[in-house]
Amino acid sequence: MKKLIGLKKIKTAVFISGTGSNLKNLIKFSKTKTSPILIKLIISSN
């Protein structure tokens, strides 16, 4: 995986099902300074 340098983040889509516990953790991680992702789209099966 290529290491990201700078402020630009990767726009990310998240597919969820069930209770959404993984989404909750991804959102929490995406808010950290070291996270390379920016959640732009969430798709749910419910």
A tleap script that builds the chain and sets N, CA, C and O, in Angstrom:
source leaprc.protein.ff14SB
mol = sequence {
  NMET LYS LYS LEU ILE GLY LEU LYS LYS ILE
  LYS THR ALA VAL PHE ILE SER GLY THR GLY
  SER ASN LEU LYS ASN LEU ILE LYS PHE SER
  LYS THR LYS THR SER PRO ILE LEU ILE LYS
  LEU ILE ILE SER SER CASN
}
set mol.1.N position { 0.845 -1.180 0.000 }
set mol.1.CA position { 0.000 0.000 0.000 }
set mol.1.C position { 0.888 1.241 0.000 }
set mol.1.O position { 1.873 1.319 0.735 }
set mol.2.N position { 0.531 2.179 -0.815 }
set mol.2.CA position { 1.288 3.413 -0.928 }
set mol.2.C position { 0.987 4.314 0.267 }
set mol.2.O position { -0.172 4.501 0.638 }
set mol.3.N position { 2.034 4.866 0.861 }
set mol.3.CA position { 1.859 5.768 1.999 }
set mol.3.C position { 1.407 7.137 1.505 }
set mol.3.O position { 1.995 7.695 0.579 }
set mol.4.N position { 0.372 7.670 2.121 }
set mol.4.CA position { -0.146 8.979 1.737 }
set mol.4.C position { 0.610 10.081 2.457 }
set mol.4.O position { 0.910 9.976 3.647 }
set mol.5.N position { 0.908 11.123 1.727 }
set mol.5.CA position { 1.585 12.278 2.304 }
set mol.5.C position { 0.721 13.498 2.022 }
set mol.5.O position { 0.248 13.681 0.901 }
set mol.6.N position { 0.516 14.326 3.030 }
set mol.6.CA position { -0.262 15.535 2.829 }
set mol.6.C position { -1.655 15.436 3.421 }
set mol.6.O position { -1.959 14.521 4.186 }
set mol.7.N position { -2.492 16.390 3.054 }
set mol.7.CA position { -3.818 16.497 3.643 }
set mol.7.C position { -4.907 15.804 2.836 }
set mol.7.O position { -6.011 15.615 3.346 }
set mol.8.N position { -4.634 15.422 1.601 }
set mol.8.CA position { -5.659 14.831 0.747 }
set mol.8.C position { -6.029 13.431 1.240 }
set mol.8.O position { -5.161 12.592 1.479 }
set mol.9.N position { -7.330 13.198 1.387 }
set mol.9.CA position { -7.801 11.904 1.871 }
set mol.9.C position { -8.488 11.144 0.741 }
set mol.9.O position { -8.925 11.742 -0.242 }
set mol.10.N position { -8.580 9.827 0.887 }
set mol.10.CA position { -9.220 8.970 -0.101 }
set mol.10.C position { -10.723 8.977 0.148 }
set mol.10.O position { -11.179 8.625 1.236 }
set mol.11.N position { -11.496 9.381 -0.870 }
set mol.11.CA position { -12.954 9.341 -0.758 }
set mol.11.C position { -13.375 7.877 -0.732 }
set mol.11.O position { -12.973 7.088 -1.587 }
set mol.12.N position { -14.191 7.522 0.261 }
set mol.12.CA position { -14.508 6.126 0.524 }
set mol.12.C position { -16.009 5.900 0.596 }
set mol.12.O position { -16.741 6.705 1.170 }
set mol.13.N position { -16.466 4.788 0.004 }
set mol.13.CA position { -17.852 4.339 0.134 }
set mol.13.C position { -17.857 3.157 1.097 }
set mol.13.O position { -16.960 2.315 1.060 }
set mol.14.N position { -18.865 3.098 1.954 }
set mol.14.CA position { -18.973 2.024 2.939 }
set mol.14.C position { -20.295 1.302 2.718 }
set mol.14.O position { -21.354 1.929 2.675 }
set mol.15.N position { -20.228 -0.024 2.577 }
set mol.15.CA position { -21.413 -0.856 2.450 }
set mol.15.C position { -21.668 -1.496 3.811 }
set mol.15.O position { -20.773 -2.121 4.379 }
set mol.16.N position { -22.894 -1.344 4.342 }
set mol.16.CA position { -23.171 -1.880 5.677 }
set mol.16.C position { -24.391 -2.792 5.659 }
set mol.16.O position { -25.258 -2.694 4.791 }
set mol.17.N position { -24.427 -3.679 6.643 }
set mol.17.CA position { -25.603 -4.511 6.906 }
set mol.17.C position { -25.586 -4.818 8.396 }
set mol.17.O position { -24.564 -4.652 9.062 }
set mol.18.N position { -26.701 -5.257 8.903 }
set mol.18.CA position { -26.756 -5.584 10.328 }
set mol.18.C position { -26.860 -4.348 11.193 }
set mol.18.O position { -27.588 -3.407 10.875 }
set mol.19.N position { -26.124 -4.359 12.291 }
set mol.19.CA position { -26.245 -3.287 13.287 }
set mol.19.C position { -25.413 -2.052 12.973 }
set mol.19.O position { -25.634 -0.998 13.571 }
set mol.20.N position { -24.463 -2.156 12.052 }
set mol.20.CA position { -23.642 -1.000 11.697 }
set mol.20.C position { -22.466 -0.758 12.620 }
set mol.20.O position { -21.910 0.340 12.632 }
set mol.21.N position { -22.073 -1.762 13.396 }
set mol.21.CA position { -20.961 -1.569 14.339 }
set mol.21.C position { -19.645 -1.300 13.613 }
set mol.21.O position { -18.823 -0.525 14.102 }
set mol.22.N position { -19.432 -1.926 12.458 }
set mol.22.CA position { -18.206 -1.651 11.697 }
set mol.22.C position { -18.218 -0.231 11.158 }
set mol.22.O position { -17.174 0.419 11.119 }
set mol.23.N position { -19.375 0.261 10.743 }
set mol.23.CA position { -19.480 1.647 10.273 }
set mol.23.C position { -19.125 2.610 11.397 }
set mol.23.O position { -18.406 3.585 11.181 }
set mol.24.N position { -19.624 2.339 12.585 }
set mol.24.CA position { -19.327 3.198 13.734 }
set mol.24.C position { -17.818 3.294 13.953 }
set mol.24.O position { -17.289 4.379 14.193 }
set mol.25.N position { -17.132 2.159 13.870 }
set mol.25.CA position { -15.681 2.151 14.059 }
set mol.25.C position { -14.958 2.864 12.922 }
set mol.25.O position { -13.969 3.557 13.161 }
set mol.26.N position { -15.439 2.706 11.684 }
set mol.26.CA position { -14.827 3.406 10.551 }
set mol.26.C position { -14.988 4.916 10.670 }
set mol.26.O position { -14.059 5.666 10.370 }
set mol.27.N position { -16.160 5.362 11.105 }
set mol.27.CA position { -16.386 6.799 11.294 }
set mol.27.C position { -15.443 7.336 12.366 }
set mol.27.O position { -14.833 8.392 12.197 }
set mol.28.N position { -15.331 6.604 13.460 }
set mol.28.CA position { -14.432 7.022 14.547 }
set mol.28.C position { -12.991 7.116 14.044 }
set mol.28.O position { -12.290 8.083 14.340 }
set mol.29.N position { -12.552 6.109 13.281 }
set mol.29.CA position { -11.192 6.111 12.741 }
set mol.29.C position { -10.991 7.233 11.727 }
set mol.29.O position { -9.937 7.868 11.707 }
set mol.30.N position { -11.994 7.481 10.885 }
set mol.30.CA position { -11.847 8.497 9.836 }
set mol.30.C position { -11.679 9.902 10.404 }
set mol.30.O position { -11.177 10.793 9.719 }
set mol.31.N position { -12.092 10.105 11.640 }
set mol.31.CA position { -11.966 11.418 12.278 }
set mol.31.C position { -10.591 11.651 12.906 }
set mol.31.O position { -10.294 12.758 13.357 }
set mol.32.N position { -9.752 10.611 12.938 }
set mol.32.CA position { -8.413 10.774 13.507 }
set mol.32.C position { -7.485 11.450 12.497 }
set mol.32.O position { -7.723 11.395 11.290 }
set mol.33.N position { -6.438 12.080 12.997 }
set mol.33.CA position { -5.487 12.782 12.121 }
set mol.33.C position { -4.713 11.828 11.224 }
set mol.33.O position { -4.294 12.214 10.132 }
set mol.34.N position { -4.516 10.591 11.664 }
set mol.34.CA position { -3.719 9.639 10.888 }
set mol.34.C position { -4.526 8.872 9.846 }
set mol.34.O position { -3.951 8.120 9.060 }
set mol.35.N position { -5.829 9.043 9.825 }
set mol.35.CA position { -6.678 8.314 8.890 }
set mol.35.C position { -6.525 8.846 7.469 }
set mol.35.O position { -6.577 10.056 7.253 }
set mol.36.N position { -6.336 7.942 6.490 }
set mol.36.CA position { -6.241 8.376 5.094 }
set mol.36.C position { -7.598 8.415 4.386 }
set mol.36.O position { -7.651 8.675 3.184 }
set mol.37.N position { -8.707 8.158 5.117 }
set mol.37.CA position { -10.009 8.055 4.447 }
set mol.37.C position { -10.962 9.188 4.818 }
set mol.37.O position { -10.895 9.774 5.899 }
set mol.38.N position { -11.855 9.467 3.864 }
set mol.38.CA position { -12.951 10.406 4.060 }
set mol.38.C position { -14.209 9.690 3.587 }
set mol.38.O position { -14.344 9.412 2.396 }
set mol.39.N position { -15.126 9.389 4.490 }
set mol.39.CA position { -16.343 8.669 4.129 }
set mol.39.C position { -17.284 9.620 3.397 }
set mol.39.O position { -17.731 10.623 3.954 }
set mol.40.N position { -17.580 9.286 2.125 }
set mol.40.CA position { -18.423 10.133 1.283 }
set mol.40.C position { -19.775 9.497 0.982 }
set mol.40.O position { -20.723 10.200 0.631 }
set mol.41.N position { -19.875 8.173 1.115 }
set mol.41.CA position { -21.097 7.468 0.742 }
set mol.41.C position { -21.286 6.264 1.645 }
set mol.41.O position { -20.342 5.520 1.912 }
set mol.42.N position { -22.520 6.078 2.117 }
set mol.42.CA position { -22.865 4.906 2.922 }
set mol.42.C position { -24.061 4.238 2.262 }
set mol.42.O position { -25.073 4.884 1.989 }
set mol.43.N position { -23.939 2.928 2.005 }
set mol.43.CA position { -25.022 2.153 1.404 }
set mol.43.C position { -25.400 1.052 2.383 }
set mol.43.O position { -24.543 0.318 2.876 }
set mol.44.N position { -26.709 0.949 2.659 }
set mol.44.CA position { -27.204 -0.012 3.641 }
set mol.44.C position { -28.140 -1.020 2.984 }
set mol.44.O position { -28.858 -0.691 2.040 }
set mol.45.N position { -28.124 -2.250 3.491 }
set mol.45.CA position { -29.033 -3.285 2.996 }
set mol.45.C position { -30.387 -3.223 3.695 }
set mol.45.O position { -31.315 -3.935 3.312 }
set mol.46.N position { -30.505 -2.385 4.705 }
set mol.46.CA position { -31.763 -2.299 5.462 }
set mol.46.C position { -32.658 -1.219 4.931 }
set mol.46.O position { -33.754 -1.013 5.453 }
savepdb mol mol.pdb
quit
